[in-house]
XYZ file of C-alpha atoms in Angstrom:
373
model
C 0.100 0.016 0.090
C 2.836 2.293 0.796
C 5.651 0.327 -0.772
C 6.587 -0.958 2.600
C 6.726 -4.360 1.287
C 6.543 -5.896 -2.128
C 5.055 -9.267 -2.804
C 6.012 -11.656 -5.480
C 4.209 -15.112 -6.206
C 6.569 -17.549 -7.821
C 5.766 -21.094 -8.689
C 8.270 -23.479 -7.107
C 6.606 -26.910 -7.650
C 3.240 -28.082 -8.951
C 0.560 -26.926 -6.499
C 2.998 -25.210 -4.332
C 3.535 -21.372 -4.113
C 6.341 -19.581 -2.176
C 5.672 -15.810 -1.176
C 8.550 -13.666 -1.373
C 8.382 -10.581 0.480
C 11.036 -7.857 -0.047
C 10.975 -4.791 2.538
C 12.301 -1.885 0.413
C 11.897 0.842 3.049
C 12.470 0.843 6.752
C 9.497 0.104 8.936
C 9.140 3.085 11.121
C 6.194 1.957 13.376
C 3.996 2.631 16.556
C 1.929 0.397 18.565
C -1.792 1.988 18.976
C -2.734 0.455 22.405
C -6.211 0.131 23.912
C -4.900 2.355 26.565
C -4.401 5.027 23.826
C -8.173 4.861 22.645
C -9.771 7.278 24.820
C -7.033 10.191 24.381
C -7.568 9.565 20.556
C -11.258 10.094 20.804
C -12.156 6.746 19.841
C -14.272 5.817 22.718
C -18.041 5.873 22.825
C -18.121 8.247 19.899
C -20.289 8.455 16.775
C -19.089 7.152 13.282
C -18.428 10.714 11.999
C -16.425 11.611 15.251
C -14.579 8.055 15.222
C -13.612 8.462 11.436
C -12.346 12.179 11.839
C -10.175 11.106 15.088
C -8.789 8.068 13.488
C -7.717 10.316 10.365
C -6.188 12.512 12.708
C -4.329 9.782 14.432
C -2.915 8.599 11.054
C -1.915 12.108 10.024
C -0.161 12.783 13.299
C 1.536 9.340 12.850
C 2.940 10.346 9.741
C 3.991 13.729 10.680
C 6.336 11.887 13.272
C 7.897 9.774 10.495
C 5.552 6.671 10.892
C 4.744 4.593 7.993
C 3.155 1.486 9.878
C 0.599 1.414 12.777
C 0.120 -1.703 14.878
C -3.539 -1.230 16.116
C -5.021 -3.012 19.060
C -8.043 -5.132 17.767
C -8.139 -7.870 20.288
C -6.870 -7.091 23.826
C -9.095 -9.223 26.257
C -10.824 -11.934 24.004
C -12.765 -8.939 22.390
C -13.006 -7.375 19.196
C -12.433 -3.813 17.802
C -14.374 -4.772 14.845
C -17.890 -5.932 14.081
C -17.058 -9.438 14.953
C -20.143 -12.035 14.560
C -18.027 -14.185 17.519
C -16.718 -11.950 20.097
C -17.847 -9.117 22.355
C -17.018 -5.554 21.565
C -13.712 -4.061 23.068
C -14.908 -2.119 26.229
C -12.017 0.313 25.445
C -14.145 1.534 22.432
C -17.646 0.576 23.615
C -17.763 0.791 27.498
C -21.059 -1.100 27.825
C -19.919 -4.044 25.696
C -20.666 -7.475 27.275
C -20.354 -11.327 26.478
C -24.119 -11.332 26.069
C -23.928 -10.342 22.480
C -21.135 -10.199 19.776
C -19.442 -6.919 18.732
C -21.619 -6.835 15.413
C -24.693 -5.961 17.615
C -22.656 -3.607 19.822
C -21.021 -1.487 17.196
C -23.122 0.687 15.001
C -20.281 1.010 12.658
C -16.939 -0.770 12.132
C -14.139 0.780 13.998
C -11.594 -1.501 12.285
C -12.677 -0.817 8.721
C -12.542 2.842 9.473
C -9.209 2.989 10.752
C -7.817 0.701 7.902
C -9.292 3.124 5.567
C -7.715 6.166 7.066
C -4.250 4.423 7.192
C -4.349 3.538 3.685
C -5.632 6.785 2.367
C -2.480 8.250 3.731
C 0.065 5.705 2.627
C 0.402 4.155 6.050
C 0.319 0.304 6.576
C -1.824 -1.021 9.258
C -1.261 -4.339 11.206
C -3.833 -5.870 13.356
C -2.449 -6.342 16.996
C -3.701 -9.181 19.159
C -3.129 -10.393 22.522
C -4.179 -14.040 21.589
C -4.705 -15.795 24.923
C -5.371 -12.911 27.487
C -8.857 -12.898 28.803
C -8.077 -10.816 31.834
C -4.981 -9.981 33.949
C -5.693 -13.031 36.246
C -6.523 -15.751 33.858
C -5.708 -16.564 30.234
C -6.927 -18.876 27.614
C -4.949 -22.198 28.103
C -2.580 -22.715 25.109
C -2.601 -26.554 25.917
C -6.597 -26.507 24.669
C -7.358 -27.235 21.099
C -10.414 -25.161 21.597
C -8.435 -21.956 22.751
C -6.229 -22.422 19.485
C -9.338 -22.524 17.548
C -10.766 -19.779 19.210
C -7.876 -17.500 18.180
C -7.864 -18.921 14.568
C -11.551 -17.888 14.439
C -10.545 -14.215 15.291
C -7.524 -14.040 13.014
C -9.869 -15.347 10.033
C -12.319 -12.839 10.925
C -9.881 -9.953 10.987
C -8.467 -11.083 7.605
C -11.591 -10.204 5.854
C -10.321 -6.554 6.506
C -7.816 -4.622 4.515
C -5.069 -5.335 7.071
C -1.363 -5.610 6.158
C -0.342 -7.839 9.059
C -1.509 -9.971 12.089
C 0.552 -9.268 14.916
C 0.897 -11.085 18.220
C 2.017 -9.626 21.613
C 4.226 -11.969 23.813
C 1.429 -12.376 26.583
C 1.132 -16.330 26.349
C 1.903 -17.475 29.647
C 1.606 -14.489 31.974
C -1.627 -15.099 33.806
C -1.550 -14.111 37.351
C -3.632 -16.972 38.666
C -4.176 -19.613 35.890
C -5.558 -20.582 32.441
C -9.139 -21.110 31.141
C -9.326 -24.689 29.466
C -12.007 -24.549 26.809
C -13.448 -27.950 25.985
C -16.481 -26.978 23.754
C -16.925 -25.742 20.338
C -20.009 -23.804 21.861
C -17.521 -21.917 24.010
C -16.551 -19.821 20.930
C -19.315 -17.511 21.776
C -19.619 -17.446 25.394
C -17.438 -16.080 28.307
C -14.504 -18.376 28.690
C -14.371 -17.361 32.414
C -16.903 -20.161 32.812
C -14.456 -22.806 31.567
C -12.465 -25.084 33.705
C -9.090 -23.715 35.087
C -5.827 -25.158 34.126
C -2.313 -24.273 35.724
C 1.121 -23.363 34.091
C 2.758 -26.484 32.636
C 6.567 -26.898 32.147
C 8.530 -24.412 29.930
C 9.175 -27.437 27.390
C 5.212 -27.987 27.125
C 4.374 -24.175 27.085
C 6.688 -23.708 24.012
C 5.167 -26.859 22.616
C 1.599 -25.635 22.999
C 2.266 -22.152 21.505
C 4.087 -23.290 18.796
C 1.080 -25.183 17.390
C -0.786 -21.905 17.321
C 1.826 -20.046 15.744
C 2.304 -22.677 13.058
C -1.516 -22.587 12.280
C -1.616 -18.590 12.271
C 1.431 -18.664 10.078
C -0.607 -21.051 7.582
C -3.845 -19.224 8.063
C -2.084 -15.680 6.914
C -0.425 -17.463 3.799
C -0.688 -15.006 1.091
C -2.955 -12.755 2.913
C -0.816 -10.939 5.444
C 2.435 -10.530 7.352
C 2.484 -12.408 10.697
C 4.632 -11.129 13.298
C 5.223 -11.693 16.926
C 6.879 -9.268 19.413
C 8.485 -10.752 22.532
C 9.995 -9.507 25.525
C 13.470 -8.294 25.308
C 14.940 -11.135 27.633
C 15.820 -14.537 25.801
C 15.754 -16.700 28.716
C 12.308 -15.127 29.844
C 10.900 -15.776 26.459
C 11.934 -19.289 26.444
C 10.468 -20.063 30.023
C 7.123 -18.518 29.023
C 6.255 -20.228 25.735
C 8.194 -18.034 23.405
C 10.062 -20.519 21.511
C 12.830 -18.027 19.841
C 14.984 -21.044 19.071
C 12.678 -22.695 17.017
C 11.077 -19.648 15.325
C 14.379 -18.107 14.196
C 15.705 -21.443 12.942
C 12.908 -22.615 10.797
C 10.386 -21.775 7.990
C 6.621 -21.751 8.934
C 6.549 -20.007 12.138
C 6.736 -15.997 11.955
C 7.507 -13.838 8.909
C 9.100 -11.078 11.374
C 10.186 -10.819 14.766
C 9.914 -7.672 16.859
C 11.687 -7.989 20.364
C 10.825 -5.396 22.864
C 14.342 -4.196 23.793
C 13.306 -1.546 26.333
C 16.506 -0.524 27.955
C 19.530 2.049 27.412
C 23.170 1.533 27.258
C 23.291 3.155 30.837
C 21.592 0.651 32.736
C 22.238 -0.521 36.172
C 23.373 1.028 39.442
C 26.577 2.058 37.778
C 24.867 3.422 34.548
C 27.735 1.689 32.543
C 25.826 -1.681 31.572
C 25.304 -1.540 27.728
C 21.878 -3.295 28.110
C 20.379 -2.223 24.893
C 23.438 -3.279 22.632
C 23.569 -6.584 24.608
C 20.213 -7.698 24.329
C 20.068 -6.570 20.443
C 23.144 -8.670 20.039
C 21.379 -11.514 21.731
C 18.421 -11.731 19.370
C 20.689 -11.078 16.223
C 22.978 -14.129 17.009
C 19.609 -16.408 17.854
C 18.372 -15.436 14.371
C 19.730 -18.148 12.550
C 17.370 -17.936 9.582
C 17.736 -14.169 9.309
C 14.240 -13.656 9.980
C 13.398 -9.827 9.433
C 13.821 -8.189 12.415
C 12.155 -4.721 13.752
C 13.068 -3.534 17.208
C 10.455 -2.309 19.827
C 11.731 0.618 21.443
C 10.528 2.062 24.922
C 9.437 5.760 23.981
C 7.125 5.474 27.084
C 10.321 5.279 29.526
C 11.566 8.779 28.235
C 12.785 11.022 31.233
C 11.695 8.408 33.893
C 13.755 8.470 36.937
C 14.351 5.375 39.378
C 13.831 2.643 36.894
C 17.603 1.232 37.527
C 18.186 2.397 33.931
C 19.793 5.795 34.233
C 19.811 6.447 30.449
C 16.532 7.459 30.412
C 17.180 10.353 32.765
C 20.538 11.279 31.313
C 19.636 12.386 27.810
C 16.907 12.843 25.365
C 18.611 11.067 22.530
C 18.213 7.514 23.610
C 15.575 6.676 20.960
C 17.271 8.186 18.263
C 20.765 6.547 19.161
C 19.018 3.191 19.143
C 17.533 3.686 15.623
C 21.025 4.716 14.410
C 22.256 1.362 15.938
C 19.406 -0.573 14.262
C 20.126 0.873 10.891
C 24.088 0.062 11.435
C 23.138 -3.428 11.809
C 20.991 -3.353 8.703
C 17.644 -4.454 10.532
C 14.156 -3.880 9.243
C 13.134 -0.899 11.268
C 11.672 -0.012 14.739
C 8.462 0.409 16.468
C 7.761 2.675 19.427
C 5.588 1.934 22.445
C 3.255 3.691 22.435
C 1.219 6.343 20.424
C 0.112 8.683 23.175
C 3.831 9.207 24.390
C 4.614 10.915 21.166
C 2.720 13.875 22.831
C 3.801 13.365 26.301
C 5.884 16.157 27.754
C 8.726 14.204 29.326
C 8.935 12.334 25.730
C 9.383 15.709 23.830
C 13.134 15.504 23.628
C 13.188 12.015 22.492
C 10.720 12.699 19.743
C 12.219 15.786 18.548
C 15.668 14.057 18.146
C 13.834 11.092 16.509
C 12.136 13.302 13.928
C 15.492 14.706 12.750
C 16.424 11.508 11.400
C 12.972 9.995 10.554
C 13.524 11.024 6.914
C 15.879 7.695 6.570
C 14.391 5.622 3.851
C 16.371 2.934 2.467
C 17.844 -0.193 4.101
C 21.374 -0.784 4.567
C 20.569 -4.507 3.587
C 17.487 -5.401 1.643
C 15.626 -7.978 3.664
C 13.551 -10.768 2.121
C 12.126 -13.975 3.220
C 9.667 -16.943 1.911
C 6.583 -18.192 3.421
C 5.589 -21.935 2.292
């Protein structure tokens, strides 16, 4: 839509097509979280107002050098679109309930309007999902086949929209109390909180269960959208919580793009001398045996903060721009900022100003391509 990726279909063998996608420009992205919706004027508003505010959001993103938006469409087993199965997202429609699907709650389709606004202005739109999360205490159990089917049903609904990608956050095994085990197809359209509860399995089984979902989503999005996952920035923690980076970054058929959240500066720790950002970036690059396209999540929201054990955020206002330069030196695919509202937060002002000075950079040092089978 905006030249971000070029797709070419090639016949490799009878009845088998390989999709080759080449990134011709740097991905300069931002996450638009459900936490941003109210400040953006997207909550409990009429269609005309929503459409106007969605366009303002896209224009503001573009003014800050952004060419890709990751828009939260599924945060808590809900839908930011007119789903026939799942309830409306309460951060868009505060009176939404499990008693009726989103198609009955929304008088217009939020995702459709956001996609139209993005593409009108040459900005890519990726649909962002927290696949398993129902609430902070309980998640869907990745062990359950019906949990997987429930998520695939949501992905298929979203793929009927003009989205450029399907994007998962890394909340797989992060429930505070436990996991709902769905055991009936009838539970596609009911509150999963009524299901039986599972508890956390071993790290090996966590990865095995999540991998089944990741492979199915990759297959489901084949030829339709880019599939990406954004894991936390600690490789060991990822492996212990169901994010099988070793497998995903060494084999075809899992993710099209990886977006690690490297949310530290190079002045981490009590001494302020630990180069944490560079260290974690290096870990992910070494882990990436298949050279899967990599875009780095950056912590704009931490700008100017003190007392985090990371002195860099309070020492200077050029952490983000410096990290972007590092990403470019390594020939990676780009960056994604967390999150949209921080573009206008006072303590983030210096970081945003310095970032905008270098936002016109367009060409990649190393052209990235990958195959999807």
